[in-house]
Tab-separated table of C-alpha atoms in Angstrom:
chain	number	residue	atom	x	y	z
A	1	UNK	CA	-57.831	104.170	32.030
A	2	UNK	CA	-58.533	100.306	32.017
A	3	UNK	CA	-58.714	100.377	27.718
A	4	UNK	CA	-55.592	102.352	27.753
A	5	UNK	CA	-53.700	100.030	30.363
A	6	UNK	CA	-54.932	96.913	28.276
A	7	UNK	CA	-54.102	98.394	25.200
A	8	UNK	CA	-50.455	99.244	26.855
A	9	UNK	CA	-50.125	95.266	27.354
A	10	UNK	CA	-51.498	94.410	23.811
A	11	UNK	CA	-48.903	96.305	22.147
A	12	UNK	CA	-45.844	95.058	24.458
A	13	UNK	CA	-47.011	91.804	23.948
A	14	UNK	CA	-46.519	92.265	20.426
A	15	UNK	CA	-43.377	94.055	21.107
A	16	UNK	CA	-42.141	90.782	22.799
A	17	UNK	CA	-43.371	88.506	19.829
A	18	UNK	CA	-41.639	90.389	17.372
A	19	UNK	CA	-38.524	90.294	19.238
A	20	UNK	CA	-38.721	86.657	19.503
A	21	UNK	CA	-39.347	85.777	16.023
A	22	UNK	CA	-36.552	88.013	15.122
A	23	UNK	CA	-33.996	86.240	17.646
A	24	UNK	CA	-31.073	85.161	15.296
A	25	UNK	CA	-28.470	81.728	16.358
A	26	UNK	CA	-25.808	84.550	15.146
A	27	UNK	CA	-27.101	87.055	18.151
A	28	UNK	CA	-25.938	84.286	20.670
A	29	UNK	CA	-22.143	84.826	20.090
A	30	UNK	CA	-19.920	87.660	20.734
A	31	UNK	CA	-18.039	86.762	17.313
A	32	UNK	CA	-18.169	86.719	13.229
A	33	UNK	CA	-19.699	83.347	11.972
A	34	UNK	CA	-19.604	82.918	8.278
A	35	UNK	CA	-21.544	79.962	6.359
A	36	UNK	CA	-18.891	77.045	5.310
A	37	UNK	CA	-20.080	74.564	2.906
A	38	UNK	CA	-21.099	71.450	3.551
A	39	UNK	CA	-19.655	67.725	2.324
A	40	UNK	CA	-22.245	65.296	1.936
A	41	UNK	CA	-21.429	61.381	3.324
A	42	UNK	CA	-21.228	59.079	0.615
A	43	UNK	CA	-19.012	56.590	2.612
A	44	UNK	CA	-19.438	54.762	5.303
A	45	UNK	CA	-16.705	54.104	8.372
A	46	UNK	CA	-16.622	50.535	10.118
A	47	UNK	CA	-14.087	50.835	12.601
A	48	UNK	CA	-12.789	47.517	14.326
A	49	UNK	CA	-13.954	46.597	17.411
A	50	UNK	CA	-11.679	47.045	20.516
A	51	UNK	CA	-13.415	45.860	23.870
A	52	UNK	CA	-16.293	46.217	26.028
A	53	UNK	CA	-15.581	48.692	28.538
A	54	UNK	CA	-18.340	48.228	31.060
A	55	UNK	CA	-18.598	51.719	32.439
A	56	UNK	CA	-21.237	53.531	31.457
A	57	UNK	CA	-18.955	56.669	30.663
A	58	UNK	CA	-19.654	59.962	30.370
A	59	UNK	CA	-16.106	61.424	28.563
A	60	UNK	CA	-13.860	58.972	26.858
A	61	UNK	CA	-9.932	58.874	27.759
A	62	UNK	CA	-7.195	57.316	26.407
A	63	UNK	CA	-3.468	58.084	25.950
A	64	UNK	CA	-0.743	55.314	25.321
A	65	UNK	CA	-3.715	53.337	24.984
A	66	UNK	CA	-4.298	53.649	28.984
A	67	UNK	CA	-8.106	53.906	29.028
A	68	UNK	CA	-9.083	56.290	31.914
A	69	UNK	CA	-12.587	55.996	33.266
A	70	UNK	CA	-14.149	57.851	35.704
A	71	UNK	CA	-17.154	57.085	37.980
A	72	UNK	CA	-18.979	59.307	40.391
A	73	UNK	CA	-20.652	56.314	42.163
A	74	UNK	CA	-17.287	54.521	43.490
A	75	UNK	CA	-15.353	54.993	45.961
A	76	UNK	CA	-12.059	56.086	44.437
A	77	UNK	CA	-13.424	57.763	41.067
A	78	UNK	CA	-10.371	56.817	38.717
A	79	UNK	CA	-9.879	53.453	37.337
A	80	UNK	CA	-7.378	52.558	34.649
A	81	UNK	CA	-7.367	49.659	32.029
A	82	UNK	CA	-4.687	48.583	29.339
A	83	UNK	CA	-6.352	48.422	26.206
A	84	UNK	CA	-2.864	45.925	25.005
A	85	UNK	CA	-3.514	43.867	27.395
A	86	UNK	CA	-7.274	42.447	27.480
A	87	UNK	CA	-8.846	45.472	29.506
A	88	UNK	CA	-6.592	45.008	32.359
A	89	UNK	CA	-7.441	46.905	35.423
A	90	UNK	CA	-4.130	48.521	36.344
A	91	UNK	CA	-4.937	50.691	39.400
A	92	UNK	CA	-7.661	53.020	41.089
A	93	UNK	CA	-7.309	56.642	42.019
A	94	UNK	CA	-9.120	59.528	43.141
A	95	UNK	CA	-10.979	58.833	46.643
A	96	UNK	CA	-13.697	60.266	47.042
A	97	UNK	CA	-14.128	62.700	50.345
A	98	UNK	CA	-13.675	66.117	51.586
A	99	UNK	CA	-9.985	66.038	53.076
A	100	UNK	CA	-7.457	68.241	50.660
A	101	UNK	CA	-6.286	64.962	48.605
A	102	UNK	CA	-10.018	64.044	47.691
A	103	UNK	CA	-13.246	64.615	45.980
A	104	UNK	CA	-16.576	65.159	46.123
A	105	UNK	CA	-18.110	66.132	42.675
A	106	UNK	CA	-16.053	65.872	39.544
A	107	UNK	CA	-16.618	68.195	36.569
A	108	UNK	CA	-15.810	67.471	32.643
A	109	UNK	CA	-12.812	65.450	32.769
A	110	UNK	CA	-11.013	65.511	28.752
A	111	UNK	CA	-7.586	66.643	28.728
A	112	UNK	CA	-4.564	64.960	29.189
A	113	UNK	CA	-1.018	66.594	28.868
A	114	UNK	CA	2.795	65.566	28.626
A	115	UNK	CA	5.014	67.586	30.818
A	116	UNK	CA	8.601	65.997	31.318
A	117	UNK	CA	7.677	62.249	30.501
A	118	UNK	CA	4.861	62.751	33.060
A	119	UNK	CA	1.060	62.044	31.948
A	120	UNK	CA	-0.695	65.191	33.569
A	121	UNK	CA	-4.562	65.158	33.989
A	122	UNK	CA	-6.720	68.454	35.441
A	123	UNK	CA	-9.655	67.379	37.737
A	124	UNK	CA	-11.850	70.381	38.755
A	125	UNK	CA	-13.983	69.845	42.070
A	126	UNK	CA	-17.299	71.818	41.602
A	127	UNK	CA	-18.133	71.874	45.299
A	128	UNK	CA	-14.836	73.542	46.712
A	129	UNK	CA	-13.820	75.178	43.181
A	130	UNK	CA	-10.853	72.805	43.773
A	131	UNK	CA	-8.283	72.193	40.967
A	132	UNK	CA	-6.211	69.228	41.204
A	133	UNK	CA	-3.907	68.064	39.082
A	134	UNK	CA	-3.548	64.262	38.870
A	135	UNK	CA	0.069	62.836	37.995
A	136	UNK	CA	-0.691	60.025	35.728
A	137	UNK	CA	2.146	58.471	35.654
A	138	UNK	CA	3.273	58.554	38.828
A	139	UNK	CA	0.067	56.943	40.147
A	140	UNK	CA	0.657	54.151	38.638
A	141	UNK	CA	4.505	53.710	39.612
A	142	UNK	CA	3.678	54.354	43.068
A	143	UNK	CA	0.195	52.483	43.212
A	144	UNK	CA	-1.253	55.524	44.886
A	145	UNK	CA	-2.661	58.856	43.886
A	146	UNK	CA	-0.129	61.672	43.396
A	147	UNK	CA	-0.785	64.707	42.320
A	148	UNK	CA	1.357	67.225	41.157
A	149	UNK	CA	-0.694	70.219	42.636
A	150	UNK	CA	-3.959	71.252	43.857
A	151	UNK	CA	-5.324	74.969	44.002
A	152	UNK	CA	-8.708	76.440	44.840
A	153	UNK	CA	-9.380	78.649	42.335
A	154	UNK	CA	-10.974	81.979	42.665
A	155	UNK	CA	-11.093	81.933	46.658
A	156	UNK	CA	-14.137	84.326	46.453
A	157	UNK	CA	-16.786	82.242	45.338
A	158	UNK	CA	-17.514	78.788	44.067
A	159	UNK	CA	-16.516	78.424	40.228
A	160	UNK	CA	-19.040	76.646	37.768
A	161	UNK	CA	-16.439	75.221	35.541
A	162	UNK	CA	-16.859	72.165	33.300
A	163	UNK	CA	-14.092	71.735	30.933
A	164	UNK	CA	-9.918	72.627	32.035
A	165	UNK	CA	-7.183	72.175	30.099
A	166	UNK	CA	-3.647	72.277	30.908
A	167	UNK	CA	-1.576	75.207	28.142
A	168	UNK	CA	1.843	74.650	30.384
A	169	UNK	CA	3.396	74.610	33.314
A	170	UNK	CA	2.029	77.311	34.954
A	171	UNK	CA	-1.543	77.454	33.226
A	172	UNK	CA	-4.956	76.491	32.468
A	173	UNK	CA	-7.399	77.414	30.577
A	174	UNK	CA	-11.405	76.817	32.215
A	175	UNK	CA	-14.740	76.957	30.237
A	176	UNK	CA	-16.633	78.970	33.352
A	177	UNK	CA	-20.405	78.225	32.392
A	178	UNK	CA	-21.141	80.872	34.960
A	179	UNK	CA	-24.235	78.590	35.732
A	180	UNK	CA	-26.861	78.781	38.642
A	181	UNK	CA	-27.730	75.364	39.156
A	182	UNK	CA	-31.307	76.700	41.000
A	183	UNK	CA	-32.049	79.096	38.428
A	184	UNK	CA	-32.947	78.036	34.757
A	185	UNK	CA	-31.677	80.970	32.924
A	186	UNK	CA	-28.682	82.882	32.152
A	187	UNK	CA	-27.475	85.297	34.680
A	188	UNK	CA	-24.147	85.935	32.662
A	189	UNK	CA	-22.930	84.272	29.810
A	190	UNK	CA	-20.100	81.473	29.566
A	191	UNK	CA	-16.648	82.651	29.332
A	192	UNK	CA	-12.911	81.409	28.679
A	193	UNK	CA	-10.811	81.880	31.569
A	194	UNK	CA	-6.829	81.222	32.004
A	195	UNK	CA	-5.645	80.783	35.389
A	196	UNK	CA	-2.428	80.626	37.148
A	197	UNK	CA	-2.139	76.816	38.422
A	198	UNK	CA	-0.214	77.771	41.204
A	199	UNK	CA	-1.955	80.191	43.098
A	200	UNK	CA	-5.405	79.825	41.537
A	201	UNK	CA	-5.363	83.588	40.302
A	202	UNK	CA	-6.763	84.811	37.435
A	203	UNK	CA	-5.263	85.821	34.966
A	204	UNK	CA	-7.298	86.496	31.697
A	205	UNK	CA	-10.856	86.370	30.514
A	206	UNK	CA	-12.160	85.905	27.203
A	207	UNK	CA	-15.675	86.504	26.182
A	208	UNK	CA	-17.271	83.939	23.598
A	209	UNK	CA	-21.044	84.693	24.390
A	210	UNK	CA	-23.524	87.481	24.477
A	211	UNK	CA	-26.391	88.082	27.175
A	212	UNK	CA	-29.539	86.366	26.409
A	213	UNK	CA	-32.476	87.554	28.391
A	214	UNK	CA	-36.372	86.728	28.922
A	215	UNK	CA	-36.651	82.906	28.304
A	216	UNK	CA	-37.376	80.720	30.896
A	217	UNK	CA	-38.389	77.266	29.200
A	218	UNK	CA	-37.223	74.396	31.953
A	219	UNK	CA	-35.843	72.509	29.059
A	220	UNK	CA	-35.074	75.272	26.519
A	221	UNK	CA	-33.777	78.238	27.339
A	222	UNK	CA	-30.836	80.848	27.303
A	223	UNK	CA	-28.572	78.420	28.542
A	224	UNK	CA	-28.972	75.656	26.724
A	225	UNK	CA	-28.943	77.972	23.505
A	226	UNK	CA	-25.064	78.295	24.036
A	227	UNK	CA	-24.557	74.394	25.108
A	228	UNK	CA	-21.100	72.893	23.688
A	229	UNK	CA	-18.766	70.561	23.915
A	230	UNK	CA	-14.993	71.320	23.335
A	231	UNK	CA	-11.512	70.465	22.632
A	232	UNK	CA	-8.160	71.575	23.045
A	233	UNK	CA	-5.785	71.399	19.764
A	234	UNK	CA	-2.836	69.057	21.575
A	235	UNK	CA	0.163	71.652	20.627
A	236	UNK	CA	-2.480	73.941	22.856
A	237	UNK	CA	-2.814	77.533	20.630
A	238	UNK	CA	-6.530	76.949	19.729
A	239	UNK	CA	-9.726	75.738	21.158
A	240	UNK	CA	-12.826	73.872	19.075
A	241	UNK	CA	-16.596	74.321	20.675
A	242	UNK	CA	-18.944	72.480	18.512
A	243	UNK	CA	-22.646	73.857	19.421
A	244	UNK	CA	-25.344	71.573	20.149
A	245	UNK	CA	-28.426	73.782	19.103
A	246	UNK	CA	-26.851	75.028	16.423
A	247	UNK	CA	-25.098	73.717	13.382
A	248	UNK	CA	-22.142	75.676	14.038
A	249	UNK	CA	-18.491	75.033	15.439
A	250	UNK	CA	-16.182	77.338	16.342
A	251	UNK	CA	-12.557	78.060	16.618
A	252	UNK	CA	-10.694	80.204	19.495
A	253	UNK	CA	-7.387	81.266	18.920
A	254	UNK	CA	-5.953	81.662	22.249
A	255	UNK	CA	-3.072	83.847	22.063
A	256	UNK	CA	-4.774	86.239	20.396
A	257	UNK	CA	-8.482	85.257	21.737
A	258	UNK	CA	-9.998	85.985	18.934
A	259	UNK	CA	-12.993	83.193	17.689
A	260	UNK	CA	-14.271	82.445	14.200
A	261	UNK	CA	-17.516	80.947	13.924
A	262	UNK	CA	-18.410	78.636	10.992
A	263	UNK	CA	-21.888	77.586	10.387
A	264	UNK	CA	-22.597	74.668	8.014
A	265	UNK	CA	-24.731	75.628	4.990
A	266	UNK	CA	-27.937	73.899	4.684
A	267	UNK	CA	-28.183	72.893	8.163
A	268	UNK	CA	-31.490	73.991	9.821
A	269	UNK	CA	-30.325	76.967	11.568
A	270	UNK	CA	-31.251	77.712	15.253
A	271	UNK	CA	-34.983	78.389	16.495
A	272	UNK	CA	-36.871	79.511	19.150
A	273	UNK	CA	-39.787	77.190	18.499
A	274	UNK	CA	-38.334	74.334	17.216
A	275	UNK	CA	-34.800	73.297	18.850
A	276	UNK	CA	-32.653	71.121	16.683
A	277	UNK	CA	-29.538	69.448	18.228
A	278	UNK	CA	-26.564	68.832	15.969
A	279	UNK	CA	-23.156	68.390	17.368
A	280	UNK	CA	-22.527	65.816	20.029
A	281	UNK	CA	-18.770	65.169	20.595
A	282	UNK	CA	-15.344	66.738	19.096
A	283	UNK	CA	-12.227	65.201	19.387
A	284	UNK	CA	-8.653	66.422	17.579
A	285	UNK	CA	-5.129	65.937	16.924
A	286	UNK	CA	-2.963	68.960	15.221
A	287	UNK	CA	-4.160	68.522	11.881
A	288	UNK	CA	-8.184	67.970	12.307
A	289	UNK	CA	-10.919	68.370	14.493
A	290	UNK	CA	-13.231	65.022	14.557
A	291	UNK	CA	-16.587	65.727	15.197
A	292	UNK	CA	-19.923	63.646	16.034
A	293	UNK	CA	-22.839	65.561	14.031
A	294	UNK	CA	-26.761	64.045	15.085
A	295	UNK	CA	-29.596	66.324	13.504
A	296	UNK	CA	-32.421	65.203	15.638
A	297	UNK	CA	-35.331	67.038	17.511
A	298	UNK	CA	-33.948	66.648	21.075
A	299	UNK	CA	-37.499	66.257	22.708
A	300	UNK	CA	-38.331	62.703	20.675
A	301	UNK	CA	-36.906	59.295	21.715
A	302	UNK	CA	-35.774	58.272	18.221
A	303	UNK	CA	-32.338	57.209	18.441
A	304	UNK	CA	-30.467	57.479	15.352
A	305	UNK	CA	-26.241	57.545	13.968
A	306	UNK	CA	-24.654	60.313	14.237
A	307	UNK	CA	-22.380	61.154	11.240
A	308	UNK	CA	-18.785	61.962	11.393
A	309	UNK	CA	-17.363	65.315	10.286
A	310	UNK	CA	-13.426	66.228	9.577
A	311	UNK	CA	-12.452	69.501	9.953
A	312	UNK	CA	-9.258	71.532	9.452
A	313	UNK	CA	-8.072	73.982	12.247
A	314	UNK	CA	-8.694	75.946	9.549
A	315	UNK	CA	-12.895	75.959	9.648
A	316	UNK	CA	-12.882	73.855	6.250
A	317	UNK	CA	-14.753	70.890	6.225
A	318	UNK	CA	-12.285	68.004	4.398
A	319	UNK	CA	-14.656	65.007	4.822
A	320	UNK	CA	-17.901	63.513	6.024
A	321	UNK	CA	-18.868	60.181	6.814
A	322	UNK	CA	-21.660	58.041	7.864
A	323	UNK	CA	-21.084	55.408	10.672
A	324	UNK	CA	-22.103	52.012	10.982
A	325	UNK	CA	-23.464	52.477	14.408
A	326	UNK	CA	-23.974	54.451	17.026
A	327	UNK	CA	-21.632	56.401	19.170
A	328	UNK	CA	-21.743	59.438	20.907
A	329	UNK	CA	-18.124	59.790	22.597
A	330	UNK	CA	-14.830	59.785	20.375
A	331	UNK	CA	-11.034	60.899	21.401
A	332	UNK	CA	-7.768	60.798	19.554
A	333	UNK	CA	-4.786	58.364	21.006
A	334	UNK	CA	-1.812	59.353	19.084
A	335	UNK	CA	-2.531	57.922	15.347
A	336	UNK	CA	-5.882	56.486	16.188
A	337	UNK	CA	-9.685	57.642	16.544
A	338	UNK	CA	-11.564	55.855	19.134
A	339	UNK	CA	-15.519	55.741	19.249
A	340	UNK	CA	-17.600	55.082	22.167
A	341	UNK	CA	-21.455	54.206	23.300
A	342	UNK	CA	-22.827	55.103	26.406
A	343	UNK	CA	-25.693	52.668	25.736
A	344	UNK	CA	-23.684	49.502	24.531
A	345	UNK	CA	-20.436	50.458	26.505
A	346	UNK	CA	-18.385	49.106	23.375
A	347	UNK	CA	-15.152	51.040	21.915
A	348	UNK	CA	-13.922	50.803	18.452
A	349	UNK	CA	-10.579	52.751	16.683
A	350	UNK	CA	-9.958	52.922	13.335
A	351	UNK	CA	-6.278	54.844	12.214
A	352	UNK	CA	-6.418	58.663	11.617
A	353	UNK	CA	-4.743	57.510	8.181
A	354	UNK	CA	-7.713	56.288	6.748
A	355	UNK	CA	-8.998	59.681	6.047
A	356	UNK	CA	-6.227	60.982	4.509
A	357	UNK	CA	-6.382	57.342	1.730
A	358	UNK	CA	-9.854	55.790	1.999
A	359	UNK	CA	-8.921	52.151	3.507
A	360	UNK	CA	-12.018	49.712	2.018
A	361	UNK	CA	-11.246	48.143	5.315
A	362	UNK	CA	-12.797	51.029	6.937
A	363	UNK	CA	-14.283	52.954	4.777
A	364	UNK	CA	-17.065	51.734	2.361
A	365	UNK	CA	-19.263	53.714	-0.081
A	366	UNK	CA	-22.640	53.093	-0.350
């Protein structure tokens, strides 16, 4: 009985290890990915130097050139600068608390929307699944906080979500990581979810991600497999979520919620054994997506730059670059890119032109 019981484990063991070294990147999503050539980076971008923004951020702002910064150790968690006018502290928002009108634990913070002249911003509060929407604009004409609403979404239990983005009016659209912060694995996969802004109902779901069971690294696991960072296309029909452990973004059509995956061709691909990170930042405006690409082992301390992909809403990759430095946080302002370090706190912009007529200003070949 013992030989068979052992022998029982043996071959589920090697059940197990088969299954492992068969796990594909492509099994992670819920959606067709298809290879898309690569562009290697001959040139090199030099944008020009803008300030030192002394804020350690974590997400980089700016609209009208109004940088917005957030902070979770102050006491009122918004500040804004003028960028025209030498870094000029013009006002701070968002106290921190747990009345109605404040705060205590901010998620992703990295839309900004237009409605009626108004600058809109969507602030999610983890703790109370709390979504408040911060007027912009009339903050700073009033020299208080205002916002224009504030909802609890889903009243039935707290809401992991780390990204919002405003579509119109009446909705938003949340990247729900469904994520246990006690437990290191994935009870249910990340979804898209559109909510009514008004009553905090939900409306729609959308399903990006499959089920990934039986790994329970600390630091490598099911749910960092499907880590990303995203963007909202500004006229607000399609979503971009660049992967980290795999060399593959992807594009959601919302309307239809459909989502085409495009993996770059001779990228290492995605591994059990060895994790590789690759995307680090997107950023768009209606024409491109502007992404931050680092191959790097994410267990070793070697810093190195990142690289600087252009995209078309499209999937096609138009350009590449290399960068002079390193940055790890980008955003578009109206005709400009801006580029960010969280370790030297410096910003830089260079014009969205540039790509379109290479500018030996900016660009340089090597």
């Amino acid at each position: 009985m013992k030989t068979n019981f052992f022998l029982r484990c043996i071959v589920m063991a090697v059940i197990c290890l088969s299954a492992c070294t068969k796990f594909r990147g492509e099994q992670c999503f819920r959606f067709p990915v298809k290879k898309v050539a690569d562009v290697k980076a001959l040139q090199t971008l030099t944008p020009d130097y803008v300030c030192n923004t002394m804020e350690g951020e974590l997400y980089l702002n700016i609209v009208d050139s109004l940088y917005i910064s957030f902070s979770r150790q102050r006491d009122n968690l918004c500040s804004i600068y003028n960028l025209n006018d030498n870094f000029k502290l013009l006002g701070v928002f968002c106290p921190r608390g747990r009345a109605l009108e404040e705060i205590i634990s901010l998620s992703g913070i990295n839309d900004i929307w237009t409605d009626n002249s108004n600058l809109l911003m969507p602030l999610y509060a983890l703790a109370e699944s709390k979504l408040l929407i911060l007027n912009l604009s009339e903050s700073l004409s009033q020299h208080k906080t205002v916002y224009s609403s504030i909802t609890r979404l889903s009243k039935e239990a707290i809401k992991p979500i780390y990204n919002c983005y405003i579509l119109d009016p009446n909705h938003i659209l949340a990247y729900n990581s469904n994520q246990n912060p006690v437990i290191d694995e994935m009870l249910d996969p990340p979804v898209i979810e559109i909510y009514d802004i008004h009553n905090g109902s939900l409306i729609r779901t959308i399903e990006i991600f499959n089920k990934i069971e039986g790994y329970n690294d600390p630091y490598y696991n099911s749910l960092s497999f499907v880590s990303n960072f995203t963007c909202i296309k500004p006229d607000r029909t399609k979503l971009v979520f660049a992967m980290y452990y795999h060399p593959q973004f992807n594009i959601l059509n919302i309307e239809t919620g459909k989502t085409l995956g495009f993996a770059i061709s001779g990228r290492p691909a995605f591994s059990l054994k060895h994790p590789v990170g690759h995307f680090i930042a997107v950023a768009s405006d209606n024409e491109n997506i502007y992404a931050l690409y680092q191959e790097t082992n994410p267990k070793d301390n070697v810093r190195q730059n990142a690289t600087l992909y252009i995209i078309d809403w499209d999937g096609q990759i138009k350009a590449h670059f290399n960068l002079a430095q390193y940055y790890d946080l980008l955003c578009v302002d109206g005709d400009n890119l801006y580029l960010g370090s969280r370790i030297s706190d410096e910003l830089y912009k260079c014009p969205t032109r540039v790509f379109k007529a290479s500018d030996s200003r900016y660009i340089s070949s090597e």
